[in-house]
XYZ file of C-alpha atoms in Angstrom:
459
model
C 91.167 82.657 64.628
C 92.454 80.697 61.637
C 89.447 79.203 59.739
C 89.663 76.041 57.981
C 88.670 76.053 54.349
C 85.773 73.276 53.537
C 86.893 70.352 51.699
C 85.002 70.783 48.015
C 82.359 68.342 47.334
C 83.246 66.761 43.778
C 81.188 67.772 40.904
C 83.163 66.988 37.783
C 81.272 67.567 34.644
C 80.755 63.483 34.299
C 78.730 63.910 36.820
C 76.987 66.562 35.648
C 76.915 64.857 32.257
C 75.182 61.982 34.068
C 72.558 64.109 35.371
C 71.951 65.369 31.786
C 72.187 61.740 29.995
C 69.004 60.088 32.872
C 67.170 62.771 31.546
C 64.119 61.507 29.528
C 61.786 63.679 27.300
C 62.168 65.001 23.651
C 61.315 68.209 24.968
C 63.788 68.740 26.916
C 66.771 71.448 26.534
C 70.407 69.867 25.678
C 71.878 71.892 28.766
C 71.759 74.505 31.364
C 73.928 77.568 30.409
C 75.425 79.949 33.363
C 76.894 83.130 32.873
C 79.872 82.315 35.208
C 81.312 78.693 36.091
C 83.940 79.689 38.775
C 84.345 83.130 40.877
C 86.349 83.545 43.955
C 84.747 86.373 46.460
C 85.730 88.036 49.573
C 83.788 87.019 52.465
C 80.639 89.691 52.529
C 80.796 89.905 49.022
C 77.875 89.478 46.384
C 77.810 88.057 42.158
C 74.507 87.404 40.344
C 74.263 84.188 37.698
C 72.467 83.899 35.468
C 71.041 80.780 33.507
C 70.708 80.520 29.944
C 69.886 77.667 27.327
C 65.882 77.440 28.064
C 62.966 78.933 27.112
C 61.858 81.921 29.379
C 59.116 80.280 30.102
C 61.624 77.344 31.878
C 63.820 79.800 32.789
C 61.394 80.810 35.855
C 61.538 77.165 36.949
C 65.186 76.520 37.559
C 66.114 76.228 41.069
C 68.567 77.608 42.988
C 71.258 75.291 45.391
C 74.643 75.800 47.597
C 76.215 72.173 48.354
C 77.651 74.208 51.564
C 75.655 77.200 52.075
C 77.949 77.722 55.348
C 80.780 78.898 52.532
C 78.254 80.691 50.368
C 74.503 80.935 49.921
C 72.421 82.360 46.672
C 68.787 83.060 46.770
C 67.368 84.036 43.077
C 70.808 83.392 41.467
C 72.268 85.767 43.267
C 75.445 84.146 45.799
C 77.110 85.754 48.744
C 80.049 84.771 50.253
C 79.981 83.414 53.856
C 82.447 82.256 54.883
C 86.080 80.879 53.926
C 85.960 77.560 51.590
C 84.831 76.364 48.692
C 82.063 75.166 47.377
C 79.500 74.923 44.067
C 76.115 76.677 43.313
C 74.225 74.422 41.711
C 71.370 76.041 38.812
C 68.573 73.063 38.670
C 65.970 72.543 35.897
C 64.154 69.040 36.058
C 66.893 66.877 36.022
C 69.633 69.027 34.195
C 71.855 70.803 36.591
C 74.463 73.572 35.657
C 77.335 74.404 38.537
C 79.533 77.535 39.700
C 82.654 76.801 41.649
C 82.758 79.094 44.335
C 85.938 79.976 46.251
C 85.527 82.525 49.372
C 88.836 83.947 50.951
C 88.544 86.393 54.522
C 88.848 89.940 53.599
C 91.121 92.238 55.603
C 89.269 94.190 57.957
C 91.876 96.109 59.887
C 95.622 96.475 60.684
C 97.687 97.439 64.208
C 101.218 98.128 64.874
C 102.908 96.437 68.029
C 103.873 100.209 69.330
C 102.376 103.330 69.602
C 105.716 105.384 70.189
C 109.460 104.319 69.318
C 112.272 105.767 70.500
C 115.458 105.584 68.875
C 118.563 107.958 68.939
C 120.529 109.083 65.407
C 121.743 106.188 63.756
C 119.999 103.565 65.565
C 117.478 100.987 64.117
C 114.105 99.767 65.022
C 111.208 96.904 64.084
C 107.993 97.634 63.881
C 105.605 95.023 63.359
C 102.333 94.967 62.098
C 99.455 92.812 62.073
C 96.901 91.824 59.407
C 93.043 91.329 60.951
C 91.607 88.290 60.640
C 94.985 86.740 60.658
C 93.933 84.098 57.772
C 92.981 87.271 55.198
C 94.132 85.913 52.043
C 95.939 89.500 51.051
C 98.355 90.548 53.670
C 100.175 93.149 51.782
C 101.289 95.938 53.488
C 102.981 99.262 52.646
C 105.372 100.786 54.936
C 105.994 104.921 55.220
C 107.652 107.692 57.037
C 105.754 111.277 57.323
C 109.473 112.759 57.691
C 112.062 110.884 55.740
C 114.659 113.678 56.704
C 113.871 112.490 60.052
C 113.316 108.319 59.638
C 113.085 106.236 56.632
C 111.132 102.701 56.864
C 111.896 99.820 54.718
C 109.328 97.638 53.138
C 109.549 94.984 56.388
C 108.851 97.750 58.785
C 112.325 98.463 59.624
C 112.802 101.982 60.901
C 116.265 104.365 60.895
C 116.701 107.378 62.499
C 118.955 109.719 60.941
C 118.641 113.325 63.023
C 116.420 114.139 66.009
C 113.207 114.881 65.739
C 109.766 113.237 65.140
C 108.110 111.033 62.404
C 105.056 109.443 61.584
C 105.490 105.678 60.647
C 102.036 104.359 58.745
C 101.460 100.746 57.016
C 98.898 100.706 55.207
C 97.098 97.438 54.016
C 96.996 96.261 49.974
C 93.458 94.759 50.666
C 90.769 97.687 52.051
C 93.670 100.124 52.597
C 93.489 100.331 55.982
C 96.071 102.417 58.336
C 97.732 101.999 61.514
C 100.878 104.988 62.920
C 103.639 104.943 65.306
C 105.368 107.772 66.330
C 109.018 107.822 65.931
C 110.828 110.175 68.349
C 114.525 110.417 67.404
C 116.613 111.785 70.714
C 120.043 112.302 71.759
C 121.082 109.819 74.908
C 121.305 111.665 78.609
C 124.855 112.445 79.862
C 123.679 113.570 83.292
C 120.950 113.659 85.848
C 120.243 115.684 88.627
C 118.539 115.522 91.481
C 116.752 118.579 93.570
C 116.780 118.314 96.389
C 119.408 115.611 97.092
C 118.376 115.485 100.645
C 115.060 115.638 102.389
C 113.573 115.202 105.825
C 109.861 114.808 105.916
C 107.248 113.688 108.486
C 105.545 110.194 108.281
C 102.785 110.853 105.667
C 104.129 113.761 104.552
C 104.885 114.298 100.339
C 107.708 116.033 98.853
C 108.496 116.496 94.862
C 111.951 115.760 94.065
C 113.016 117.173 90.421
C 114.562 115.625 87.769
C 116.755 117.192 85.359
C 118.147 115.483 82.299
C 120.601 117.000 80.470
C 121.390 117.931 77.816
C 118.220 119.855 78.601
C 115.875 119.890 75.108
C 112.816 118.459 73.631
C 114.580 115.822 71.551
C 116.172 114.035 74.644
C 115.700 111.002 76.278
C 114.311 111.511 79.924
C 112.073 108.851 80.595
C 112.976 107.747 84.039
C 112.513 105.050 86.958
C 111.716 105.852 90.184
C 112.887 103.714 92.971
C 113.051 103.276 96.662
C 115.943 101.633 98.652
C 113.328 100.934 101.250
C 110.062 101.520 100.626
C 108.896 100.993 104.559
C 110.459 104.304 105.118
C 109.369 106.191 102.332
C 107.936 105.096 98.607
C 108.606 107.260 95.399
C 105.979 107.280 92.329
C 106.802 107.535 88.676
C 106.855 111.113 88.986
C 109.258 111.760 91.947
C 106.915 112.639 94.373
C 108.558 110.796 97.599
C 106.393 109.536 100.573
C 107.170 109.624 104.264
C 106.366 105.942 105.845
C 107.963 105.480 108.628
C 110.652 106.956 110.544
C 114.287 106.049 109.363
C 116.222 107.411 106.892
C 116.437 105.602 103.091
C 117.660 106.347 99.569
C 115.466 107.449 96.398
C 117.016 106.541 93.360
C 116.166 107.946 89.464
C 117.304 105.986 86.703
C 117.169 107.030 83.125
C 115.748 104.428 81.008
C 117.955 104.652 77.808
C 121.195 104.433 79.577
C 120.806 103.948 83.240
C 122.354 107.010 84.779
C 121.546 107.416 88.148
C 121.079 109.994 90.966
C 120.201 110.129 94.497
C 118.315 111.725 97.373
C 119.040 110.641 100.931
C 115.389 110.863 102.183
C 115.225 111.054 106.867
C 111.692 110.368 107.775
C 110.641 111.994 110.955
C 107.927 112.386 113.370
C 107.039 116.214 113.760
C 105.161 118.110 116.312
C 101.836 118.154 115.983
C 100.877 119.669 119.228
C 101.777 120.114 122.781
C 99.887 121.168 125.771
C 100.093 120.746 129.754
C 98.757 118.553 132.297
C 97.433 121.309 133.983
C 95.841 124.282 132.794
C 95.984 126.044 135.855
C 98.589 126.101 139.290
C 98.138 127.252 142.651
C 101.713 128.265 144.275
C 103.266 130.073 147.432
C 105.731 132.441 147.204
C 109.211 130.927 147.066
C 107.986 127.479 145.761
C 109.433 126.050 142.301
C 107.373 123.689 140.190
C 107.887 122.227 136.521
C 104.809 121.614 134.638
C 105.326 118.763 132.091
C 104.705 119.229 128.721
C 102.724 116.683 126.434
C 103.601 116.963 122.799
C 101.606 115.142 120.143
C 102.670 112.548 118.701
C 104.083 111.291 122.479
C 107.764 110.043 119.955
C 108.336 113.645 118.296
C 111.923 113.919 117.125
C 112.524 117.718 118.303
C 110.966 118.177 121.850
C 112.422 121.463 122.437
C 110.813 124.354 124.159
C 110.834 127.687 124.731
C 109.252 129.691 127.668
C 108.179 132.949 128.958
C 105.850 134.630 131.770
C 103.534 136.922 131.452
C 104.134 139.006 134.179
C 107.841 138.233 135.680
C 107.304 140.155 138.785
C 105.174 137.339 139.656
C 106.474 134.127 138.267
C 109.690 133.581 136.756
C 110.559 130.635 134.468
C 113.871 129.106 132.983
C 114.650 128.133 130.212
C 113.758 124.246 131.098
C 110.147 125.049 132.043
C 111.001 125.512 135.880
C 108.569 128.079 137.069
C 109.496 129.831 140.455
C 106.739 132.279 142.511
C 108.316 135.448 143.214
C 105.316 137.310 144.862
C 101.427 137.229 145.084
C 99.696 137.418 142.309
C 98.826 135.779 139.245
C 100.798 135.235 135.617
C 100.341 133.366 132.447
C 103.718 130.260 131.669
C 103.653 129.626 128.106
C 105.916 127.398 126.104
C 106.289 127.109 122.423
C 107.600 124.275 121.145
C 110.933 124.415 118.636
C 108.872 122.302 116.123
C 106.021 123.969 114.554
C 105.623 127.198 117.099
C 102.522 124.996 119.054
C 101.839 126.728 122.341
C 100.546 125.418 125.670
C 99.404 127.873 128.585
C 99.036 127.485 132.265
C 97.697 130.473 134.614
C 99.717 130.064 137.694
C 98.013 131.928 141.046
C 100.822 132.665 143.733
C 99.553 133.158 147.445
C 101.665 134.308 150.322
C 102.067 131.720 153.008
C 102.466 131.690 156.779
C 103.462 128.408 158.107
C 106.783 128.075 159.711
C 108.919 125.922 157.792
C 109.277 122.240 159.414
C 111.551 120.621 156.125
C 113.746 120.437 152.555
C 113.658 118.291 150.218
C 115.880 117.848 146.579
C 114.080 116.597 142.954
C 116.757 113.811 143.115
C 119.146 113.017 145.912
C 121.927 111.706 143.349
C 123.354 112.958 139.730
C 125.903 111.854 137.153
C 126.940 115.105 135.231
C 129.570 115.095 132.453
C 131.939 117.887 132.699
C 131.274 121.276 131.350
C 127.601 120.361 131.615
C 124.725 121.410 133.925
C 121.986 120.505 135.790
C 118.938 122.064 137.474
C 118.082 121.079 140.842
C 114.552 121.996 142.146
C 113.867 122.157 145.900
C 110.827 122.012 147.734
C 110.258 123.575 150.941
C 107.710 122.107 153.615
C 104.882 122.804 154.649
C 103.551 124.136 150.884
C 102.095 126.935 152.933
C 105.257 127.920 154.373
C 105.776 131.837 155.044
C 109.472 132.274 154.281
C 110.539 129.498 151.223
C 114.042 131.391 150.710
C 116.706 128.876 150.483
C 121.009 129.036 150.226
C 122.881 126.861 147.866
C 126.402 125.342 148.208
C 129.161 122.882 146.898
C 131.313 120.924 149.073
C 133.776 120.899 145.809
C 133.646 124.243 143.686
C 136.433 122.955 141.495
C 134.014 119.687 140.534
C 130.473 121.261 141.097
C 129.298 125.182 141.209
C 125.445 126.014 142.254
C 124.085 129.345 141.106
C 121.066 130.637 143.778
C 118.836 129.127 141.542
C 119.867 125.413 142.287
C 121.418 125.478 138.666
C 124.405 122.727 138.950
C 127.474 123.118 136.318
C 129.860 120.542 136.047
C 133.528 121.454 136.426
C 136.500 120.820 134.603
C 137.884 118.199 137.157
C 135.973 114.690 137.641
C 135.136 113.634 141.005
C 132.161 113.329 143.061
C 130.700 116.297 145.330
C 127.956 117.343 147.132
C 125.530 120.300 146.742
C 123.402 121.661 149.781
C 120.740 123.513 149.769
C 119.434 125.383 153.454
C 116.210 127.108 154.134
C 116.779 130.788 155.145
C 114.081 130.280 158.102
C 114.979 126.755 160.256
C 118.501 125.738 158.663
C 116.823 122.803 157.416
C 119.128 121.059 154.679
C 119.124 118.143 151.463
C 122.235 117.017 149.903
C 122.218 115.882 146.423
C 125.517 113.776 145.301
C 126.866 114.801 141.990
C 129.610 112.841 140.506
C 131.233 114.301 137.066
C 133.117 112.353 134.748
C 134.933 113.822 132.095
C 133.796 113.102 128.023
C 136.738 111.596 127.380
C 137.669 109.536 130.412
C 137.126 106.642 128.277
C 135.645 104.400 131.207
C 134.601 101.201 130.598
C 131.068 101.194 129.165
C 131.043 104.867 129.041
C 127.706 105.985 127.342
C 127.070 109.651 127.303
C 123.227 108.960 127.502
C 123.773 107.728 130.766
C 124.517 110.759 132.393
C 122.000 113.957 132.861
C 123.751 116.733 130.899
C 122.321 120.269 129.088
């Protein structure tokens, strides 16, 4: 904070005359003497004056005075500075008065530089600037220079030039106290390319993944300072350092810039949701032999991207299952289904007990009565012979159509090359009892109106 210097108080010597002419006494001395009669000091700083011109005896009777002791004070003849201003210390004897004019100025008391690294490539040129503390110090000479002038020079007004890479020290140093304040001054060649590792990524919401930068030319004296951004940072956020953050899924863009001349890079960043678990519904099955059931499989999160499975059976003479998790009883006993999920390796396990039944069989029934396959593709049909406790569950598959729609014994429905619409029957072995399911297959490129392949139930 600027200070504002005191406005003197007038003592001219007529007026000190003055004082000296009301005087009355013959004994009195002509005048008071003072070793100084104007000093200017640095705020802190100390001078002793002394009186002369009377007897020693009178000596011990003058009296000391500031007319602004806020600028400087004095105690015994000796005055310190205070503060900026100006003022007079007054030496008193009866009525003859002797004065000092006084001037106090602010010291320095420190010095900064406005950065504490500069970067500058060969050639280029730089300001540094420095600041004086207090900011009203009457002496705000400064002098400028460069550890390594092979490296930087720095003129007198705290310009800096680099002249070959590498690193200097840049110091100013103040007139008054000789204080010090440095910059480094890193002199580096410009980037010419950036690249990005990797320059695509799929992560899981939460997940983090390190993406490296490399500047080149690769060296210590180049620029790499970079900026880390992301296209949208509700899918996945980047730090200073690279490291990129799943959000939420979607897919987004992280993009490093190089500060000194903007080249850029990319990485094309897919944020999905992984397995984090699966399991059944069910950890254990009762079945009779000849009956088909699908356990369902709950994966964790419920909206994982990759919900495949694989499956197996412990004991195959037993149970069988196919590759879509439908388990069929092949005699009594009992076996362990497990599936595995694609994602991760989770497992899930059910222990299925199969029982030999001895009901006649009263019925047939289909998982769906209708199907829309597209050609080429297949479908698994699951059948389900009543009552559940039936003895003899064999059952015979057909197609009305072969060229449209084939059935395997398994109730495993492949599309054809040739779109139409057929049916497949299945017939228990015991009874005759039949279910129809309609299949209609359209080919992939039929081009229908509306034609969505999600519409139609295809493997």
């Amino acid at each position: 904070m600027k200070k504002t210097i005191k406005p003197l108080i007038p003592v001219t010597a007529a007026f000190l005359a003055g004082i000296i002419l009301s005087c009355t006494g013959e004994d009195l001395p002509v005048e008071i003497q003072l070793n100084i009669t104007e000093v200017t000091l640095a705020q802190g700083q100390t001078v002793s004056l002394v009186a002369g011109g009377l007897s020693d005896a009178d000596a011990q009777d003058i009296s000391w005075s500031s007319l602004d002791p806020s600028v400087a004070s004095v105690e015994n003849g000796v005055v310190t500075a205070v503060s900026a201003g100006e003022t007079y210390i007054l030496a008193s004897f009866n009525a003859l008065s002797r004065g000092c004019h006084v001037t106090v100025f602010s010291a320095v008391d420190g010095v900064s530089i406005d950065k504490d690294v500069l970067y500058l490539s060969p050639g280029e040129s730089g300001v540094l600037v420095a600041s004086v503390s207090p900011g009203d110090a009457r002496n705000q000479g400064l002098l400028w220079a460069s550890s390594d002038e092979s490296v930087a020079v720095v003129s007198e007004d705290g310009v800096v030039t680099a002249l070959v890479t590498g690193s200097s020290i840049i110091s100013v140093t103040t007139e008054d106290g000789g204080y010090t304040a440095e910059c480094e001054v890193k002199v580096m060649t410009l980037p010419v390319n950036l690249v990005l590792s990797p320059v695509e990524m799929t992560i899981d919401a939460g997940e983090t993944m390190a993406v490296i930068a490399t500047v080149y030319p690769v060296g210590e004296f180049t620029r790499s300072d970079l900026i880390w951004t992301s296209t949208d940072p509700r899918i996945a956020s980047v730090d200073g350092d690279g490291n990129v953050k799943g959000v939420s899924r979607g897919t987004c863009t992280v993009l490093a810039t190089t500060v000194a001349n903007g080249i850029t890079a990319s990485c094309d960043v897919t944020v999905i949701s992984r397995v984090k678990g699966i399991s059944f519904d069910m950890t254990s099955a009762e079945m009779y032999v000849g009956d088909f059931l699908q356990i369902p499989v709950v994966f964790s999160p419920a909206d994982a991207d990759n919900q495949n499975l694989s499956w197996r059976s412990s004991d195959t003479d037993i149970i069988q299952v196919s590759d879509r998790g439908i388990v069929s009883a092949v005699a009594v006993g009992s076996a362990v289904i497990t599936a595995v999920s694609e994602d991760g390796g989770y497992t899930a396990e059910c222990r299925v007990t199969v029982k030999k039944g001895d009901l006649p069989v009263t019925g047939v029934s289909l998982s769906t009565s209708s199907v829309r396959i597209v050609t080429g593709r297949w479908y698994d049909l699951i059948p389900t012979v009543t009552p559940n406790a039936a003895g003899n569950k064999k059952v015979i598959w057909s197609t009305a159509n072969p060229e449209i729609a084939s059935v395997d014994s398994y109730g495993r429905v492949t599309a054809g090359l040739k779109a139409g619409v057929t049916f497949i029957t299945v017939t228990t072995e015991e009874g005759g009892f039949t279910a129809s399911c309609r299949v209609t297959v359209v080919n992939y490129d039929s081009g229908l109106p509306g034609y969505d392949d999600s519409d139609y139930e295809w493997k």
